[in-house]
Coordinates of C-alpha atoms in Angstrom, one line a residue:
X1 CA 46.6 -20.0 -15.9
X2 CA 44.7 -22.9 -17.3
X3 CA 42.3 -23.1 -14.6
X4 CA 41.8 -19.6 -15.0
X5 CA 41.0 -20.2 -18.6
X6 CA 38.5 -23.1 -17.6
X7 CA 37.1 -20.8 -15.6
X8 CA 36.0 -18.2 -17.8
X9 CA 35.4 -20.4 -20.7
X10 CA 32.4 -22.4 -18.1
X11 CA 31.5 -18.5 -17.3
X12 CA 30.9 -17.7 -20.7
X13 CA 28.9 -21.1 -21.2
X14 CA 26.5 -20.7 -18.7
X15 CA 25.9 -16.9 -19.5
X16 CA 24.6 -18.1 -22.7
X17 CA 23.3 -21.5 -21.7
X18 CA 21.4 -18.7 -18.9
X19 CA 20.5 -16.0 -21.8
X20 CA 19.3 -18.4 -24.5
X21 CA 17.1 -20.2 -21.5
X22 CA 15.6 -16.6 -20.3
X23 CA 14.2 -15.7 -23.8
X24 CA 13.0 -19.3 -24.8
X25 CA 10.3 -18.7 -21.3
X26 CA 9.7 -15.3 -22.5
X27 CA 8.4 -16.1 -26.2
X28 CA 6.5 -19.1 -25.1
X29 CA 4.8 -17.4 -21.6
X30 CA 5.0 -14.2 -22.8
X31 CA 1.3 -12.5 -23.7
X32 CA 2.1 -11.4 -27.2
X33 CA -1.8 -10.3 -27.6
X34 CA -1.3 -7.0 -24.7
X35 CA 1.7 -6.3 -27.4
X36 CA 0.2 -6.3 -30.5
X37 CA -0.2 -3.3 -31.3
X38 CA 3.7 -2.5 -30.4
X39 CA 5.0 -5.2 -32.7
X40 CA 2.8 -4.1 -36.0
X41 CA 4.4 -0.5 -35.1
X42 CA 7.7 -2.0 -35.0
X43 CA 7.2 -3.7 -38.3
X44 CA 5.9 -1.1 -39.9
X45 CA 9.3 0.3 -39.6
X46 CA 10.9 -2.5 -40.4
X47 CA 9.4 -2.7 -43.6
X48 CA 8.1 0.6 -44.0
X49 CA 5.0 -0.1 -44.7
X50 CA 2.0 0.3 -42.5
X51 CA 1.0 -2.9 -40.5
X52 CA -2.0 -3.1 -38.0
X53 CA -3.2 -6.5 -35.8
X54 CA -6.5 -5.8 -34.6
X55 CA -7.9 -8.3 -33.4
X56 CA -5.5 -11.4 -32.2
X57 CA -2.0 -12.2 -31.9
X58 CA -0.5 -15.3 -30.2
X59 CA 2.3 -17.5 -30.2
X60 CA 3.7 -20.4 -28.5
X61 CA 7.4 -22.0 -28.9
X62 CA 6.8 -25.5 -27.8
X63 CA 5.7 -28.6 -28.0
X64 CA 5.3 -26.8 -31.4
X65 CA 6.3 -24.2 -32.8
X66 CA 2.7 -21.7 -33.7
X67 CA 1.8 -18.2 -34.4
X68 CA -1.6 -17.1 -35.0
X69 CA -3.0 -14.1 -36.0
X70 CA -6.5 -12.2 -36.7
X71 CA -7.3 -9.3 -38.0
X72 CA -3.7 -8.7 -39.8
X73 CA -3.8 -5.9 -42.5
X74 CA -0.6 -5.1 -44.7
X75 CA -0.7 -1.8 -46.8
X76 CA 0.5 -0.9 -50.0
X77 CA 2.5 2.7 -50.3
X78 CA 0.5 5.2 -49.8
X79 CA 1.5 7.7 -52.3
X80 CA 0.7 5.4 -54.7
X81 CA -1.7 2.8 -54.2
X82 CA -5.1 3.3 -52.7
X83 CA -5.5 -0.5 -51.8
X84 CA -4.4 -2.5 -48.9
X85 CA -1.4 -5.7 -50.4
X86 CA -3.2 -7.9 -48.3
X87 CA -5.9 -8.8 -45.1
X88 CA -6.2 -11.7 -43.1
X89 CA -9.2 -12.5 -40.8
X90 CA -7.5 -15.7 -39.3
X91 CA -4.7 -17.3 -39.4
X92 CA -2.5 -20.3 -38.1
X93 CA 1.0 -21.4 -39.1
X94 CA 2.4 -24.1 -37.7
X95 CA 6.4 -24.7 -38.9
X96 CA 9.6 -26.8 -37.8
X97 CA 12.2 -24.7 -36.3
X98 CA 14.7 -26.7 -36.7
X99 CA 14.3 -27.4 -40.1
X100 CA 15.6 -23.7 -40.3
X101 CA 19.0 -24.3 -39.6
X102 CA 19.2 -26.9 -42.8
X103 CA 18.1 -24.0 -44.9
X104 CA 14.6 -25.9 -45.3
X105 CA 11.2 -24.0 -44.2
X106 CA 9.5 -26.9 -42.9
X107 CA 5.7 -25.3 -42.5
X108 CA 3.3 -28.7 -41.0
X109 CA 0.1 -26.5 -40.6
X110 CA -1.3 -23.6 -42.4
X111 CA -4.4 -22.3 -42.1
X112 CA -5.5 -19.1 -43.5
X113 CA -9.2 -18.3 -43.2
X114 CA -10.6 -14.9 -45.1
X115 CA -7.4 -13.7 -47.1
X116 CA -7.3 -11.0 -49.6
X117 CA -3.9 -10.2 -51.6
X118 CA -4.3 -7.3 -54.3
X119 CA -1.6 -7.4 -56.3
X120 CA -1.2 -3.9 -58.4
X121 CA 0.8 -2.2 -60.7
X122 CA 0.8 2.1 -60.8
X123 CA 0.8 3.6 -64.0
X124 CA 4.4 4.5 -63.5
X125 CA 5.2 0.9 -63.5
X126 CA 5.6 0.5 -59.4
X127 CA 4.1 -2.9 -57.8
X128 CA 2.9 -2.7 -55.1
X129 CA 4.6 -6.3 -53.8
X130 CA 7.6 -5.0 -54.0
X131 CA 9.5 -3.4 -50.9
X132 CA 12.4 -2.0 -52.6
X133 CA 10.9 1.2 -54.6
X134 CA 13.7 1.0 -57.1
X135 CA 12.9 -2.5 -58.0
X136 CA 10.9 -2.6 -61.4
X137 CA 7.3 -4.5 -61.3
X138 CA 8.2 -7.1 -63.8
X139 CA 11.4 -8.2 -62.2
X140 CA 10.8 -11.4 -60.2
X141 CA 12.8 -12.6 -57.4
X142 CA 16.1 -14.6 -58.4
X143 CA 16.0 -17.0 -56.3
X144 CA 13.0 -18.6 -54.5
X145 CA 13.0 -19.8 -50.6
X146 CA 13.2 -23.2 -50.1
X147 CA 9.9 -24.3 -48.7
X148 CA 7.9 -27.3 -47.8
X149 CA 4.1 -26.9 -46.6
X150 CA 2.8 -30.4 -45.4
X151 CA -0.8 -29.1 -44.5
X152 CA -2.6 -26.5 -46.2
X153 CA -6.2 -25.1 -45.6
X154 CA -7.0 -22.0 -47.2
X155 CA -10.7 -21.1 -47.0
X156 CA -12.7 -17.6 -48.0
X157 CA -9.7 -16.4 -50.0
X158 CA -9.2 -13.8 -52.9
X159 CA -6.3 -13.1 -55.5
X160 CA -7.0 -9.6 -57.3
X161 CA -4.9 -8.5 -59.8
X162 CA -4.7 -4.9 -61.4
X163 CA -2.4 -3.7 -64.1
X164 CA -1.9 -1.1 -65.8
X165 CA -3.6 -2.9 -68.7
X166 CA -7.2 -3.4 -67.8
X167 CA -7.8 -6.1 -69.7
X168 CA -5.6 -8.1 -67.8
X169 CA -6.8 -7.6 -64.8
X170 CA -7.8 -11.1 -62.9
X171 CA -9.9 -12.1 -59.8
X172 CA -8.9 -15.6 -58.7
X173 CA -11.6 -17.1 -55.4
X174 CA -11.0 -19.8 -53.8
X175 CA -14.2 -21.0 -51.8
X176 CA -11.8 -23.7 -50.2
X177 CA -7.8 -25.2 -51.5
X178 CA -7.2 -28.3 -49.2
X179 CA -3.7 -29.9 -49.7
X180 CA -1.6 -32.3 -47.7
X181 CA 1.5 -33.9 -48.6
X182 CA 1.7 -37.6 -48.8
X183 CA 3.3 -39.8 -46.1
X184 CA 4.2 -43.3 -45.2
X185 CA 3.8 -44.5 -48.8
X186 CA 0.0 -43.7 -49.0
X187 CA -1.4 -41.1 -52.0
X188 CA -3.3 -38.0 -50.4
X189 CA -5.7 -35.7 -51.6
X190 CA -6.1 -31.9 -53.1
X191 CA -8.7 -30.2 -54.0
X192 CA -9.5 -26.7 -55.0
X193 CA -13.0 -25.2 -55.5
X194 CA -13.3 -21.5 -56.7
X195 CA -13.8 -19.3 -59.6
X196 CA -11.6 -17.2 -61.9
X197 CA -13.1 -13.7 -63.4
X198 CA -16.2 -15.0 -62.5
X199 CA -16.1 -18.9 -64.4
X200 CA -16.1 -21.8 -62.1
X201 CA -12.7 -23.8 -61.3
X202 CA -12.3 -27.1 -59.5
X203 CA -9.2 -28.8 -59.6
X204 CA -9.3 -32.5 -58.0
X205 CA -6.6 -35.0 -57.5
X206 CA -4.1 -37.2 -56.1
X207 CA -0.7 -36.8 -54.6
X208 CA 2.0 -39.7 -54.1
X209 CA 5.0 -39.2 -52.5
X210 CA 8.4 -41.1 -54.3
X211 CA 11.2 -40.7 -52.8
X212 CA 12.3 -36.5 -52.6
X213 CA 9.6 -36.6 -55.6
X214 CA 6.3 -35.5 -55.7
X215 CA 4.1 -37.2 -58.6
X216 CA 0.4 -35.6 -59.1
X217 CA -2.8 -36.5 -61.2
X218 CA -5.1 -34.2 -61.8
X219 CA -8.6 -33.7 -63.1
X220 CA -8.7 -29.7 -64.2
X221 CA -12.5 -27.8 -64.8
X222 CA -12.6 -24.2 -65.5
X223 CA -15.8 -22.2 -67.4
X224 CA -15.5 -24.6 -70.8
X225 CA -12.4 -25.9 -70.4
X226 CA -11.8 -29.5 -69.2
X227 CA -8.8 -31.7 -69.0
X228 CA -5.9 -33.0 -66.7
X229 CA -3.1 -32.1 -65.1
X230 CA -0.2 -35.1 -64.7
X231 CA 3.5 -34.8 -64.1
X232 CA 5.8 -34.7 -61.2
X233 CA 7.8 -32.0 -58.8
X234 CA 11.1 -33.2 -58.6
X235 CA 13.8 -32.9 -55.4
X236 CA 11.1 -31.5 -53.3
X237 CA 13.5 -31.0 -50.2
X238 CA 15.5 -28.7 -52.5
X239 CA 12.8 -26.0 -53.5
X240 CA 11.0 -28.5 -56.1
X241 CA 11.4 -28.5 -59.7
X242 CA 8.0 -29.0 -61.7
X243 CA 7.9 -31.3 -64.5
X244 CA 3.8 -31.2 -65.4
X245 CA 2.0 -31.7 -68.4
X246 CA -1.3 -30.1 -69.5
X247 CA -4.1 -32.1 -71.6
X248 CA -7.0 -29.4 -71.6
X249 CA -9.9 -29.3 -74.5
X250 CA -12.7 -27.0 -75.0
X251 CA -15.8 -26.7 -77.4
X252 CA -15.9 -22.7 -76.8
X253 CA -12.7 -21.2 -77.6
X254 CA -14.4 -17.9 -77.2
X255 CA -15.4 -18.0 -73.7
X256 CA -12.3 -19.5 -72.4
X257 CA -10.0 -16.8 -73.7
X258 CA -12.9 -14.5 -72.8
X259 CA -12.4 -15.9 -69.4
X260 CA -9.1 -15.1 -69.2
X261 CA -8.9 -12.0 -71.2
X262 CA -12.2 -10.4 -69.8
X263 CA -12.2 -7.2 -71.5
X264 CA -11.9 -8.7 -75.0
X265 CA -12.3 -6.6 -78.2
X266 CA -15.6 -7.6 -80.1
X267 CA -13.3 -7.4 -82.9
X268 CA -11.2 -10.6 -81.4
X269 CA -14.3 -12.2 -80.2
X270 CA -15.1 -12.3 -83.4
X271 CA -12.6 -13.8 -85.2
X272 CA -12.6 -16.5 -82.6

């Protein structure tokens, strides 16, 4: 009886040991590009929303762990949106798997190149980020993923915004945002270069790593405003907890809230 028990207990191991090996050679020698088209079909349903790849689509599971994409396109509902949520030309994500079974998203590389994300709200209050119909536009997630990006390149990329209140309606470019995470003791750089409704923003700096603490420095330009950004983001490994303070000045109040507030009544213009 106990052999008998060995037996099938070794069975069972080498089943799995067998199962888990078969698909680990299928994702990484697999062609994912020839099945492109089948997987944006199959999360289209998954999501219900429409998804189309048309360009590119690889991945690869070792000696790391990457998925790249080109030509991804993400729709809004249909019935009430007539703009896409979001397109990609290129892109390349690079992550720790591993780091998944801590509960940690461990992301080394990402490189987006060409994104658009159109964020909109319906006049019935529906956003179109949402995936859950019933879930009011103003309600935000409770609780956050925990996430760590190490390397960031984002190049080519635009943040629309579209309420139901035009004159909060924003347009965020970014020419090029190049972040990495500091390492070994040694500060690192990040820099952002864009434009907001149309006024130029630079944002340039340094980041040192303390400990599971993040401390960053800096220097903040956008249209005529001018100032720094200092402060910290606190147990990093645990989803990060900002602690940052904002020192800004401006000699024309006007055409910062102008900036931000594009469709400003001459009447509040005006005053300010």
């Amino acid at each position: 009886m106990v052999k008998l028990v060995k037996r099938l207990i070794l069975s069972v191991a080498t089943v799995l040991v067998a199962t888990v090996t078969v698909l680990a050679l299928m994702l990484q020698y697999l062609n994912w590009n020839d099945h492109r088209d089948a997987l944006a079909r199959w999360l289209s349903v998954a999501i219900n929303r429409e998804v189309t790849i048309s360009d590119s689509l690889d991945f690869q599971l070792w000696p790391v762990t990457r998925l790249g994409v080109s030509g991804l396109r993400l729709a809004s509902p249909a019935d009430t949106f007539d703009v896409d949520l979001l397109e990609l030309k290129n892109g390349v994500i690079e992550f720790d798997l591993w780091s998944l079974f801590s509960g940690i998203a461990v992301i080394s590389r990402l490189q987006l190149d060409g994104p658009t994300l159109q964020l909109a709200v319906s006049a019935d209050d529906q956003a179109n980020w949402h995936f859950d119909r019933e879930q009011p536009s103003a309600k935000l997630p409770s609780a956050l993923p925990r996430l760590v990006v190490r390397d960031v390149l984002i190049k080519d990329a635009r943040l629309m915004f579209t309420g139901r209140d035009p004159r909060l309606h924003k347009d965020l470019y970014l020419e090029r945002l190049a972040l990495t995470l500091p390492s070994g003791g040694t500060d690192s750089e990040a820099v952002l270069i864009g434009s907001l409704n149309g006024a130029p923003l630079t944002l340039e700096g340094s980041l040192k790593l303390k400990g599971d603490d993040l401390d960053a420095t800096l220097d903040l330009s956008l249209g005529a405003l001018a100032g720094k950004v200092d402060g910290s983001v606190n147990n990093l490994m645990d989803g990060g907890d900002a602690d940052l303070s904002l020192d800004l000045k401006t000699p024309d109040l006007k055409n910062v809230v102008q900036m931000v507030v594009p469709r400003l009544s001459p009447r509040t213009a005006r005053l300010l």
